[in-house]
């Protein structure tokens, strides 16, 4: 790989100064970035190590739970507050990667991880995300893992995270800091669709550092489920995953959250399907209707045609688990 | 000797003699030797599948820090063995020989630098321009162009069309994708020229003697001037059975920089440049009588190979031999594609063939409404239907029963989709495996010292099954001395000759030599005096040591008997009725491979094979983008092999009856049969659970959707 500089600015402020320089890139757990560097997909001039910053806290804040950007995926997944209040997040984290990776990967890094599209990683292949204008190798190629929602003719890659699927379902907020101060980005607005610029994964501006995420309090703890369908039982990306959270009043669905992974360039919130659940009784029929609404507008590319069947099946099954039907 | 019992305790037998070395990191693998003046090589692969190199720019790489040489076809020193085509080792690309590109990822340059990192960086700076040819990489588009390789035979006995007029028939096609060996250890070589005509290598190989001969031929130097060291091998499964172009590249590089070169393949190179199990299409037609007697079998296979080597397996051969059937026709053809050459991979041919045959037999069992075990018993044979010879030892019927009892076969429902547990569909499946039991010539030198130590030496490699452990156990058993007093030296080409570790031959071949050497030592001790305290006997006779050299090989028994090992695999799967996810619930594997010498390592061997079989059944598939002829999942993140979470309890059982006709120890190989049949057992269980018959592996959730039975 290309030679690069490495620095570890002492303070948060010094980090923000450092990442304002061109060619600088933050490294935390490095579980994705190092791969990208080894494969020649990314070649930063300077790595800014932030692992020492005090951003590992998991603590209640007014109306919600704050999780620091440097909290490890493994730590968050086992945290008592998270397990008790936001079990959906714990389940999603445990479905991701492998224990070894979760012990290294941070919350901020998980949010910023890049697609696992094979064409993105193979520098001999066309990829508009890696090299704008070179074309999309996955369209007409190996696209079994690829998007069925929100893709463009420039890119059909998916965001690979499980954690983010839970966070978008839970209406989390990403808190970022730059020289201009802090700003709060609703999770659903954080990642982008590929459109004309698949090289841009998200709306984080240059010079911004993720401080953490906040999850507002909710009443979903009793009825949440994360279901991930994959080609092996661990250490595989989702063919399709579903985050489902319900608030029940007797047998009636008072509130619902539904999101999918493995289907779009961003964690895919299913607002219309949620609406179809609210006020309805817990039943297989209710869930089937919601699942059919969820896949309206889906478009497939050959290798991923099966997701038209797998996605609704997974939604139905996840809702059954969340509601206690199974 | 332990004979005639299947009651081997699960924890019984010796632990690995090198286990501690391996788990503490003290065992040195080929890349780990510290050699003075070492340099580091990194290969550059082609980015087209077919064509010629128009130009190759190495200037930037040459100027990069620490770079000692960049070698391409334009500047490579001539390799003497490459000059005459007849001397080219079979199936090799002549590396850096000309500008031809024959597959995507083919090595086209070698960068050598004073550190690995510098070589890796410089390799990224090499760029090539090509004249693109039109490539063909899709097997199923090229079935019509398939041909019979020179050494293959199309086989017929009886009436090949007899199956057509049988009352009950199955005629189906089966597809196996390419699978990659993926041993934990990458291919690695340290290559050093000790003189103009003298070479030492530390190299990952399944046969130090074969590697020695091959290198000597390639560089036209005397065989004894090539020293090959391969003391530990971190798995190979067949992909270290031949010398590959990267090994020659390292030697070319070492010659150029006049220093030793270490070359470790990347994981991606492990997918593209050291073989794989070939993508294979098969068609089977079986006819049977209403009471389940096989009337006829047709089994035809087409496997893919490269444009430069006619590599051929014989998947259809299993149908000649596994069952009593008078009318059989088989053929094994190959189709040349613009891809890298395949190579032998655990259970070569037979694993592919048994998936198809045992799936087809399962399909037949449902049509006949006969239990799959019963169907196999009705077609059981004690003589080889092909040669008419008796089997040297076959107790497969015992294996069927042992496994059926262990898995709880009586709980199986003969109606697919009718058993459930906790909302999942439950299925039982079984399938058998078979592999030739060969015995190759092997020589062992055994030295007994007056200190009471036995040292055995032979040039075999141990790719992981525990060869040293088994040989020490056998010698300890035979001589009646403790294992701690025995040392087994191997993995060194200067030792007495042994066969390659491949084809499940080592226990039978080297084990027999070890046994005979021990017996000869005992006879010599007997002549010295009447005592079993051998050290004392030597001292009394003022002898520092006693040494024997035993040449052992098969005799006339091969003319009398047909020799095979058998296995039968039983599995229980759970299939999710909504998402189609398949989970392995329980596995029982039974081996009929003669006497078990080393129970603990034998169990490991079976468990490892079963896990590979689960990978074959449920997830392994090398994917090519045919527009580019390039592998798209050449890494262990995207090419899935089973992880712990995929693997249930696996029970390994042994018939453990000695094959008294094959060799003096009664033991046969089991490395291949551990895998062969497993994928069929899983596919059959999935059918039993769901009524969905998947004939194109792997059985991923997407192939299950749409026809899953409803579970209340």
PDB file of N, CA and C in Angstrom, chain A residues 1-3 38-39 116 118-119 122 124-126 136-142 144-145 227-237 239 303 306-307 309-310 312-314 316-317 320-321 326, chain B residues 46-47 65 104 117-118 120-121 124 268 576 578-583 618-619 623-625 627-628 630-643 645-646 700-702 705-706:
ATOM      1  N   UNK A   1       0.833  -1.199   0.000  1.00  0.00           N
ATOM      2  CA  UNK A   1       0.000   0.000   0.000  1.00  0.00           C
ATOM      3  C   UNK A   1       0.869   1.250   0.000  1.00  0.00           C
ATOM      4  N   UNK A   2       0.243   2.351  -0.308  1.00  0.00           N
ATOM      5  CA  UNK A   2       0.954   3.628  -0.352  1.00  0.00           C
ATOM      6  C   UNK A   2       1.441   4.013   1.054  1.00  0.00           C
ATOM      7  N   UNK A   3       2.577   4.673   1.114  1.00  0.00           N
ATOM      8  CA  UNK A   3       3.053   5.130   2.423  1.00  0.00           C
ATOM      9  C   UNK A   3       2.154   6.249   2.918  1.00  0.00           C
ATOM     10  N   UNK A  38      -5.516  -1.860   2.186  1.00  0.00           N
ATOM     11  CA  UNK A  38      -4.745  -3.011   1.678  1.00  0.00           C
ATOM     12  C   UNK A  38      -5.147  -3.348   0.248  1.00  0.00           C
ATOM     13  N   UNK A  39      -6.414  -3.162  -0.061  1.00  0.00           N
ATOM     14  CA  UNK A  39      -6.886  -3.501  -1.406  1.00  0.00           C
ATOM     15  C   UNK A  39      -6.652  -2.366  -2.399  1.00  0.00           C
ATOM     16  N   UNK A 116     -19.834  -3.529   0.697  1.00  0.00           N
ATOM     17  CA  UNK A 116     -19.006  -4.719   0.434  1.00  0.00           C
ATOM     18  C   UNK A 116     -19.171  -5.197  -1.008  1.00  0.00           C
ATOM     19  N   UNK A 118     -18.437  -6.352  -4.475  1.00  0.00           N
ATOM     20  CA  UNK A 118     -17.177  -6.916  -4.971  1.00  0.00           C
ATOM     21  C   UNK A 118     -16.500  -6.009  -5.999  1.00  0.00           C
ATOM     22  N   UNK A 119     -17.295  -5.270  -6.750  1.00  0.00           N
ATOM     23  CA  UNK A 119     -16.728  -4.401  -7.793  1.00  0.00           C
ATOM     24  C   UNK A 119     -16.058  -3.170  -7.179  1.00  0.00           C
ATOM     25  N   UNK A 122     -12.544  -4.551  -6.031  1.00  0.00           N
ATOM     26  CA  UNK A 122     -11.606  -5.025  -7.051  1.00  0.00           C
ATOM     27  C   UNK A 122     -11.236  -3.845  -7.947  1.00  0.00           C
ATOM     28  N   UNK A 124      -9.541  -3.529 -10.432  1.00  0.00           N
ATOM     29  CA  UNK A 124      -9.457  -3.723 -11.882  1.00  0.00           C
ATOM     30  C   UNK A 124     -10.838  -3.640 -12.531  1.00  0.00           C
ATOM     31  N   UNK A 125     -11.864  -3.514 -11.720  1.00  0.00           N
ATOM     32  CA  UNK A 125     -13.238  -3.543 -12.218  1.00  0.00           C
ATOM     33  C   UNK A 125     -13.835  -2.140 -12.237  1.00  0.00           C
ATOM     34  N   UNK A 126     -14.862  -1.929 -13.083  1.00  0.00           N
ATOM     35  CA  UNK A 126     -15.549  -0.636 -13.045  1.00  0.00           C
ATOM     36  C   UNK A 126     -16.330  -0.480 -11.745  1.00  0.00           C
ATOM     37  N   UNK A 136     -20.866   0.882 -13.493  1.00  0.00           N
ATOM     38  CA  UNK A 136     -21.244   0.015 -12.374  1.00  0.00           C
ATOM     39  C   UNK A 136     -21.078  -1.431 -12.815  1.00  0.00           C
ATOM     40  N   UNK A 137     -20.094  -2.115 -12.227  1.00  0.00           N
ATOM     41  CA  UNK A 137     -19.854  -3.513 -12.582  1.00  0.00           C
ATOM     42  C   UNK A 137     -20.988  -4.431 -12.156  1.00  0.00           C
ATOM     43  N   UNK A 138     -21.633  -4.068 -11.072  1.00  0.00           N
ATOM     44  CA  UNK A 138     -22.652  -4.966 -10.507  1.00  0.00           C
ATOM     45  C   UNK A 138     -23.904  -5.039 -11.382  1.00  0.00           C
ATOM     46  N   UNK A 139     -24.211  -3.952 -12.094  1.00  0.00           N
ATOM     47  CA  UNK A 139     -25.363  -4.001 -13.007  1.00  0.00           C
ATOM     48  C   UNK A 139     -24.969  -4.900 -14.176  1.00  0.00           C
ATOM     49  N   UNK A 140     -25.671  -5.981 -14.327  1.00  0.00           N
ATOM     50  CA  UNK A 140     -25.326  -6.959 -15.364  1.00  0.00           C
ATOM     51  C   UNK A 140     -24.266  -7.949 -14.915  1.00  0.00           C
ATOM     52  N   UNK A 141     -23.808  -7.816 -13.671  1.00  0.00           N
ATOM     53  CA  UNK A 141     -22.773  -8.721 -13.173  1.00  0.00           C
ATOM     54  C   UNK A 141     -23.245  -9.495 -11.958  1.00  0.00           C
ATOM     55  N   UNK A 142     -22.348  -9.683 -11.021  1.00  0.00           N
ATOM     56  CA  UNK A 142     -22.622 -10.470  -9.818  1.00  0.00           C
ATOM     57  C   UNK A 142     -23.324  -9.563  -8.814  1.00  0.00           C
ATOM     58  N   UNK A 144     -25.978 -10.574  -6.494  1.00  0.00           N
ATOM     59  CA  UNK A 144     -26.811 -11.327  -5.559  1.00  0.00           C
ATOM     60  C   UNK A 144     -27.069 -10.559  -4.259  1.00  0.00           C
ATOM     61  N   UNK A 145     -26.052  -9.805  -3.810  1.00  0.00           N
ATOM     62  CA  UNK A 145     -26.160  -9.122  -2.523  1.00  0.00           C
ATOM     63  C   UNK A 145     -26.749  -7.724  -2.668  1.00  0.00           C
ATOM     64  N   UNK A 227     -33.919  -9.841  12.656  1.00  0.00           N
ATOM     65  CA  UNK A 227     -33.767 -11.117  11.935  1.00  0.00           C
ATOM     66  C   UNK A 227     -32.899 -10.900  10.700  1.00  0.00           C
ATOM     67  N   UNK A 228     -31.830 -11.646  10.662  1.00  0.00           N
ATOM     68  CA  UNK A 228     -30.881 -11.500   9.548  1.00  0.00           C
ATOM     69  C   UNK A 228     -30.796 -12.823   8.792  1.00  0.00           C
ATOM     70  N   UNK A 229     -31.049 -12.785   7.505  1.00  0.00           N
ATOM     71  CA  UNK A 229     -30.941 -13.993   6.683  1.00  0.00           C
ATOM     72  C   UNK A 229     -29.632 -13.893   5.900  1.00  0.00           C
ATOM     73  N   UNK A 230     -28.826 -14.931   6.021  1.00  0.00           N
ATOM     74  CA  UNK A 230     -27.498 -14.891   5.400  1.00  0.00           C
ATOM     75  C   UNK A 230     -27.103 -16.292   4.954  1.00  0.00           C
ATOM     76  N   UNK A 231     -26.011 -16.357   4.224  1.00  0.00           N
ATOM     77  CA  UNK A 231     -25.605 -17.633   3.635  1.00  0.00           C
ATOM     78  C   UNK A 231     -24.913 -18.563   4.622  1.00  0.00           C
ATOM     79  N   UNK A 232     -24.494 -18.028   5.758  1.00  0.00           N
ATOM     80  CA  UNK A 232     -24.049 -18.910   6.842  1.00  0.00           C
ATOM     81  C   UNK A 232     -24.450 -18.255   8.160  1.00  0.00           C
ATOM     82  N   UNK A 233     -24.291 -18.976   9.240  1.00  0.00           N
ATOM     83  CA  UNK A 233     -24.925 -18.557  10.491  1.00  0.00           C
ATOM     84  C   UNK A 233     -24.191 -17.425  11.210  1.00  0.00           C
ATOM     85  N   UNK A 234     -22.968 -17.142  10.804  1.00  0.00           N
ATOM     86  CA  UNK A 234     -22.232 -16.025  11.395  1.00  0.00           C
ATOM     87  C   UNK A 234     -21.223 -15.539  10.375  1.00  0.00           C
ATOM     88  N   UNK A 235     -20.759 -14.300  10.558  1.00  0.00           N
ATOM     89  CA  UNK A 235     -19.738 -13.729   9.681  1.00  0.00           C
ATOM     90  C   UNK A 235     -20.143 -13.803   8.199  1.00  0.00           C
ATOM     91  N   UNK A 236     -21.313 -13.240   7.920  1.00  0.00           N
ATOM     92  CA  UNK A 236     -21.749 -13.093   6.530  1.00  0.00           C
ATOM     93  C   UNK A 236     -22.665 -11.881   6.486  1.00  0.00           C
ATOM     94  N   UNK A 237     -22.616 -11.162   5.400  1.00  0.00           N
ATOM     95  CA  UNK A 237     -23.485 -10.004   5.261  1.00  0.00           C
ATOM     96  C   UNK A 237     -24.906 -10.472   4.942  1.00  0.00           C
ATOM     97  N   UNK A 239     -28.345 -11.169   3.314  1.00  0.00           N
ATOM     98  CA  UNK A 239     -29.090 -11.189   2.051  1.00  0.00           C
ATOM     99  C   UNK A 239     -30.230 -10.185   2.219  1.00  0.00           C
ATOM    100  N   UNK A 303     -29.461 -11.252 -10.284  1.00  0.00           N
ATOM    101  CA  UNK A 303     -28.902 -12.058  -9.198  1.00  0.00           C
ATOM    102  C   UNK A 303     -29.640 -11.888  -7.884  1.00  0.00           C
ATOM    103  N   UNK A 306     -34.430 -12.964  -6.055  1.00  0.00           N
ATOM    104  CA  UNK A 306     -35.004 -13.735  -4.946  1.00  0.00           C
ATOM    105  C   UNK A 306     -35.404 -12.847  -3.767  1.00  0.00           C
ATOM    106  N   UNK A 307     -34.835 -11.644  -3.698  1.00  0.00           N
ATOM    107  CA  UNK A 307     -35.151 -10.785  -2.551  1.00  0.00           C
ATOM    108  C   UNK A 307     -36.617 -10.340  -2.557  1.00  0.00           C
ATOM    109  N   UNK A 309     -38.997 -12.278  -2.849  1.00  0.00           N
ATOM    110  CA  UNK A 309     -39.665 -13.267  -2.005  1.00  0.00           C
ATOM    111  C   UNK A 309     -39.087 -13.250  -0.595  1.00  0.00           C
ATOM    112  N   UNK A 310     -37.751 -13.127  -0.532  1.00  0.00           N
ATOM    113  CA  UNK A 310     -37.109 -13.242   0.784  1.00  0.00           C
ATOM    114  C   UNK A 310     -37.434 -12.043   1.673  1.00  0.00           C
ATOM    115  N   UNK A 312     -40.198  -9.947   1.950  1.00  0.00           N
ATOM    116  CA  UNK A 312     -41.462 -10.017   2.700  1.00  0.00           C
ATOM    117  C   UNK A 312     -41.500 -11.191   3.679  1.00  0.00           C
ATOM    118  N   UNK A 313     -40.892 -12.320   3.287  1.00  0.00           N
ATOM    119  CA  UNK A 313     -40.879 -13.472   4.194  1.00  0.00           C
ATOM    120  C   UNK A 313     -40.139 -13.113   5.484  1.00  0.00           C
ATOM    121  N   UNK A 314     -39.044 -12.379   5.343  1.00  0.00           N
ATOM    122  CA  UNK A 314     -38.243 -12.025   6.511  1.00  0.00           C
ATOM    123  C   UNK A 314     -38.970 -10.995   7.375  1.00  0.00           C
ATOM    124  N   UNK A 316     -42.254 -10.650   7.668  1.00  0.00           N
ATOM    125  CA  UNK A 316     -43.321 -11.377   8.360  1.00  0.00           C
ATOM    126  C   UNK A 316     -42.776 -12.138   9.561  1.00  0.00           C
ATOM    127  N   UNK A 317     -41.668 -12.822   9.315  1.00  0.00           N
ATOM    128  CA  UNK A 317     -41.087 -13.652  10.372  1.00  0.00           C
ATOM    129  C   UNK A 317     -40.564 -12.782  11.519  1.00  0.00           C
ATOM    130  N   UNK A 320     -43.457 -11.591  13.555  1.00  0.00           N
ATOM    131  CA  UNK A 320     -43.987 -12.684  14.376  1.00  0.00           C
ATOM    132  C   UNK A 320     -43.164 -12.821  15.660  1.00  0.00           C
ATOM    133  N   UNK A 321     -41.844 -12.769  15.497  1.00  0.00           N
ATOM    134  CA  UNK A 321     -40.967 -12.885  16.672  1.00  0.00           C
ATOM    135  C   UNK A 321     -41.153 -11.687  17.594  1.00  0.00           C
ATOM    136  N   UNK A 326     -44.397 -16.153  17.515  1.00  0.00           N
ATOM    137  CA  UNK A 326     -43.547 -17.358  17.628  1.00  0.00           C
ATOM    138  C   UNK A 326     -42.618 -17.202  18.809  1.00  0.00           C
TER     139      UNK A 326
ATOM    140  N   UNK B  46      -2.657 -10.887 -14.053  1.00  0.00           N
ATOM    141  CA  UNK B  46      -3.273 -10.290 -15.241  1.00  0.00           C
ATOM    142  C   UNK B  46      -4.680  -9.816 -14.904  1.00  0.00           C
ATOM    143  N   UNK B  47      -5.179  -8.869 -15.681  1.00  0.00           N
ATOM    144  CA  UNK B  47      -6.546  -8.371 -15.444  1.00  0.00           C
ATOM    145  C   UNK B  47      -7.471  -8.689 -16.613  1.00  0.00           C
ATOM    146  N   UNK B  65      11.081   2.324  -3.485  1.00  0.00           N
ATOM    147  CA  UNK B  65      12.086   2.045  -2.460  1.00  0.00           C
ATOM    148  C   UNK B  65      12.257   0.551  -2.202  1.00  0.00           C
ATOM    149  N   UNK B 104      -7.647 -14.929 -16.093  1.00  0.00           N
ATOM    150  CA  UNK B 104      -7.660 -13.668 -15.361  1.00  0.00           C
ATOM    151  C   UNK B 104      -7.062 -13.887 -13.976  1.00  0.00           C
ATOM    152  N   UNK B 117       6.511  -5.414   2.516  1.00  0.00           N
ATOM    153  CA  UNK B 117       5.647  -4.254   2.297  1.00  0.00           C
ATOM    154  C   UNK B 117       6.085  -3.482   1.060  1.00  0.00           C
ATOM    155  N   UNK B 118       7.389  -3.343   0.900  1.00  0.00           N
ATOM    156  CA  UNK B 118       7.895  -2.610  -0.258  1.00  0.00           C
ATOM    157  C   UNK B 118       7.606  -3.369  -1.558  1.00  0.00           C
ATOM    158  N   UNK B 120       5.112  -5.355  -2.023  1.00  0.00           N
ATOM    159  CA  UNK B 120       3.669  -5.264  -2.236  1.00  0.00           C
ATOM    160  C   UNK B 120       3.310  -3.912  -2.863  1.00  0.00           C
ATOM    161  N   UNK B 121       3.906  -2.861  -2.340  1.00  0.00           N
ATOM    162  CA  UNK B 121       3.624  -1.531  -2.888  1.00  0.00           C
ATOM    163  C   UNK B 121       4.116  -1.425  -4.328  1.00  0.00           C
ATOM    164  N   UNK B 124       1.965  -2.918  -6.916  1.00  0.00           N
ATOM    165  CA  UNK B 124       0.765  -2.150  -7.284  1.00  0.00           C
ATOM    166  C   UNK B 124       1.076  -1.118  -8.360  1.00  0.00           C
ATOM    167  N   UNK B 268      -6.191 -14.130  -2.316  1.00  0.00           N
ATOM    168  CA  UNK B 268      -6.791 -14.064  -3.657  1.00  0.00           C
ATOM    169  C   UNK B 268      -6.047 -14.981  -4.629  1.00  0.00           C
ATOM    170  N   UNK B 576     -36.176 -23.593   7.741  1.00  0.00           N
ATOM    171  CA  UNK B 576     -37.208 -22.649   8.157  1.00  0.00           C
ATOM    172  C   UNK B 576     -38.287 -22.555   7.078  1.00  0.00           C
ATOM    173  N   UNK B 578     -40.441 -20.379   6.333  1.00  0.00           N
ATOM    174  CA  UNK B 578     -40.728 -19.077   5.733  1.00  0.00           C
ATOM    175  C   UNK B 578     -39.508 -18.510   5.003  1.00  0.00           C
ATOM    176  N   UNK B 579     -38.347 -18.562   5.646  1.00  0.00           N
ATOM    177  CA  UNK B 579     -37.152 -17.929   5.068  1.00  0.00           C
ATOM    178  C   UNK B 579     -36.271 -18.898   4.290  1.00  0.00           C
ATOM    179  N   UNK B 580     -36.499 -20.190   4.424  1.00  0.00           N
ATOM    180  CA  UNK B 580     -35.714 -21.169   3.689  1.00  0.00           C
ATOM    181  C   UNK B 580     -34.313 -21.417   4.239  1.00  0.00           C
ATOM    182  N   UNK B 581     -34.041 -20.874   5.409  1.00  0.00           N
ATOM    183  CA  UNK B 581     -32.722 -21.092   6.015  1.00  0.00           C
ATOM    184  C   UNK B 581     -32.580 -22.561   6.410  1.00  0.00           C
ATOM    185  N   UNK B 582     -31.436 -23.147   6.059  1.00  0.00           N
ATOM    186  CA  UNK B 582     -31.154 -24.541   6.405  1.00  0.00           C
ATOM    187  C   UNK B 582     -30.126 -24.563   7.534  1.00  0.00           C
ATOM    188  N   UNK B 583     -30.470 -25.249   8.600  1.00  0.00           N
ATOM    189  CA  UNK B 583     -29.520 -25.404   9.705  1.00  0.00           C
ATOM    190  C   UNK B 583     -29.215 -26.882   9.908  1.00  0.00           C
ATOM    191  N   UNK B 618     -23.906 -26.415   1.471  1.00  0.00           N
ATOM    192  CA  UNK B 618     -24.706 -25.241   1.842  1.00  0.00           C
ATOM    193  C   UNK B 618     -24.137 -23.893   1.422  1.00  0.00           C
ATOM    194  N   UNK B 619     -22.851 -23.771   1.123  1.00  0.00           N
ATOM    195  CA  UNK B 619     -22.376 -22.402   0.909  1.00  0.00           C
ATOM    196  C   UNK B 619     -21.223 -22.191  -0.065  1.00  0.00           C
ATOM    197  N   UNK B 623     -17.446 -17.644  -7.651  1.00  0.00           N
ATOM    198  CA  UNK B 623     -18.302 -16.945  -8.615  1.00  0.00           C
ATOM    199  C   UNK B 623     -17.456 -16.171  -9.625  1.00  0.00           C
ATOM    200  N   UNK B 624     -17.728 -16.401 -10.906  1.00  0.00           N
ATOM    201  CA  UNK B 624     -17.026 -15.689 -11.977  1.00  0.00           C
ATOM    202  C   UNK B 624     -17.962 -14.669 -12.605  1.00  0.00           C
ATOM    203  N   UNK B 625     -17.477 -13.463 -12.849  1.00  0.00           N
ATOM    204  CA  UNK B 625     -18.201 -12.523 -13.713  1.00  0.00           C
ATOM    205  C   UNK B 625     -17.753 -12.847 -15.135  1.00  0.00           C
ATOM    206  N   UNK B 627     -18.415 -11.735 -17.954  1.00  0.00           N
ATOM    207  CA  UNK B 627     -18.088 -10.649 -18.889  1.00  0.00           C
ATOM    208  C   UNK B 627     -16.586 -10.369 -18.878  1.00  0.00           C
ATOM    209  N   UNK B 628     -15.993 -10.600 -17.714  1.00  0.00           N
ATOM    210  CA  UNK B 628     -14.557 -10.324 -17.553  1.00  0.00           C
ATOM    211  C   UNK B 628     -13.755 -11.613 -17.351  1.00  0.00           C
ATOM    212  N   UNK B 630     -13.504 -13.114 -14.579  1.00  0.00           N
ATOM    213  CA  UNK B 630     -12.741 -12.872 -13.355  1.00  0.00           C
ATOM    214  C   UNK B 630     -13.534 -13.337 -12.133  1.00  0.00           C
ATOM    215  N   UNK B 631     -12.819 -13.955 -11.185  1.00  0.00           N
ATOM    216  CA  UNK B 631     -13.453 -14.405  -9.950  1.00  0.00           C
ATOM    217  C   UNK B 631     -13.849 -13.194  -9.115  1.00  0.00           C
ATOM    218  N   UNK B 632     -15.086 -13.203  -8.624  1.00  0.00           N
ATOM    219  CA  UNK B 632     -15.582 -12.031  -7.894  1.00  0.00           C
ATOM    220  C   UNK B 632     -15.634 -12.223  -6.381  1.00  0.00           C
ATOM    221  N   UNK B 633     -15.375 -13.411  -5.905  1.00  0.00           N
ATOM    222  CA  UNK B 633     -15.431 -13.600  -4.440  1.00  0.00           C
ATOM    223  C   UNK B 633     -14.176 -14.311  -3.929  1.00  0.00           C
ATOM    224  N   UNK B 634     -13.038 -13.869  -4.457  1.00  0.00           N
ATOM    225  CA  UNK B 634     -11.779 -14.541  -4.137  1.00  0.00           C
ATOM    226  C   UNK B 634     -11.202 -14.051  -2.799  1.00  0.00           C
ATOM    227  N   UNK B 635     -12.000 -14.185  -1.760  1.00  0.00           N
ATOM    228  CA  UNK B 635     -11.525 -13.873  -0.407  1.00  0.00           C
ATOM    229  C   UNK B 635     -12.443 -14.600   0.568  1.00  0.00           C
ATOM    230  N   UNK B 636     -11.983 -14.752   1.807  1.00  0.00           N
ATOM    231  CA  UNK B 636     -12.744 -15.572   2.759  1.00  0.00           C
ATOM    232  C   UNK B 636     -13.900 -14.824   3.410  1.00  0.00           C
ATOM    233  N   UNK B 637     -14.059 -13.529   3.086  1.00  0.00           N
ATOM    234  CA  UNK B 637     -15.253 -12.818   3.524  1.00  0.00           C
ATOM    235  C   UNK B 637     -16.429 -13.132   2.614  1.00  0.00           C
ATOM    236  N   UNK B 638     -16.167 -13.206   1.334  1.00  0.00           N
ATOM    237  CA  UNK B 638     -17.243 -13.387   0.357  1.00  0.00           C
ATOM    238  C   UNK B 638     -17.435 -14.841  -0.074  1.00  0.00           C
ATOM    239  N   UNK B 639     -16.349 -15.622  -0.106  1.00  0.00           N
ATOM    240  CA  UNK B 639     -16.468 -17.063  -0.374  1.00  0.00           C
ATOM    241  C   UNK B 639     -16.657 -17.720   0.983  1.00  0.00           C
ATOM    242  N   UNK B 640     -17.808 -18.300   1.176  1.00  0.00           N
ATOM    243  CA  UNK B 640     -18.136 -18.790   2.512  1.00  0.00           C
ATOM    244  C   UNK B 640     -17.696 -20.228   2.731  1.00  0.00           C
ATOM    245  N   UNK B 641     -16.987 -20.429   3.818  1.00  0.00           N
ATOM    246  CA  UNK B 641     -16.778 -21.780   4.341  1.00  0.00           C
ATOM    247  C   UNK B 641     -17.483 -21.812   5.699  1.00  0.00           C
ATOM    248  N   UNK B 642     -17.810 -22.992   6.191  1.00  0.00           N
ATOM    249  CA  UNK B 642     -18.572 -23.030   7.441  1.00  0.00           C
ATOM    250  C   UNK B 642     -17.800 -22.386   8.601  1.00  0.00           C
ATOM    251  N   UNK B 643     -18.557 -21.734   9.480  1.00  0.00           N
ATOM    252  CA  UNK B 643     -17.994 -21.242  10.747  1.00  0.00           C
ATOM    253  C   UNK B 643     -18.587 -22.091  11.862  1.00  0.00           C
ATOM    254  N   UNK B 645     -20.680 -21.609  14.062  1.00  0.00           N
ATOM    255  CA  UNK B 645     -22.141 -21.525  14.236  1.00  0.00           C
ATOM    256  C   UNK B 645     -22.901 -22.414  13.244  1.00  0.00           C
ATOM    257  N   UNK B 646     -22.247 -22.822  12.173  1.00  0.00           N
ATOM    258  CA  UNK B 646     -22.913 -23.667  11.178  1.00  0.00           C
ATOM    259  C   UNK B 646     -22.839 -25.151  11.513  1.00  0.00           C
ATOM    260  N   UNK B 700     -28.498 -22.578  -0.905  1.00  0.00           N
ATOM    261  CA  UNK B 700     -28.615 -21.300  -0.200  1.00  0.00           C
ATOM    262  C   UNK B 700     -30.100 -20.946  -0.051  1.00  0.00           C
ATOM    263  N   UNK B 701     -30.434 -20.028   0.881  1.00  0.00           N
ATOM    264  CA  UNK B 701     -31.855 -19.759   1.155  1.00  0.00           C
ATOM    265  C   UNK B 701     -32.651 -19.382  -0.089  1.00  0.00           C
ATOM    266  N   UNK B 702     -32.026 -18.656  -1.030  1.00  0.00           N
ATOM    267  CA  UNK B 702     -32.770 -18.205  -2.214  1.00  0.00           C
ATOM    268  C   UNK B 702     -33.319 -19.362  -3.044  1.00  0.00           C
ATOM    269  N   UNK B 705     -36.893 -20.739  -1.684  1.00  0.00           N
ATOM    270  CA  UNK B 705     -38.105 -19.921  -1.588  1.00  0.00           C
ATOM    271  C   UNK B 705     -39.120 -20.292  -2.658  1.00  0.00           C
ATOM    272  N   UNK B 706     -40.399 -20.171  -2.300  1.00  0.00           N
ATOM    273  CA  UNK B 706     -41.450 -20.341  -3.297  1.00  0.00           C
ATOM    274  C   UNK B 706     -42.176 -21.655  -3.207  1.00  0.00           C
TER     275      UNK B 706
END
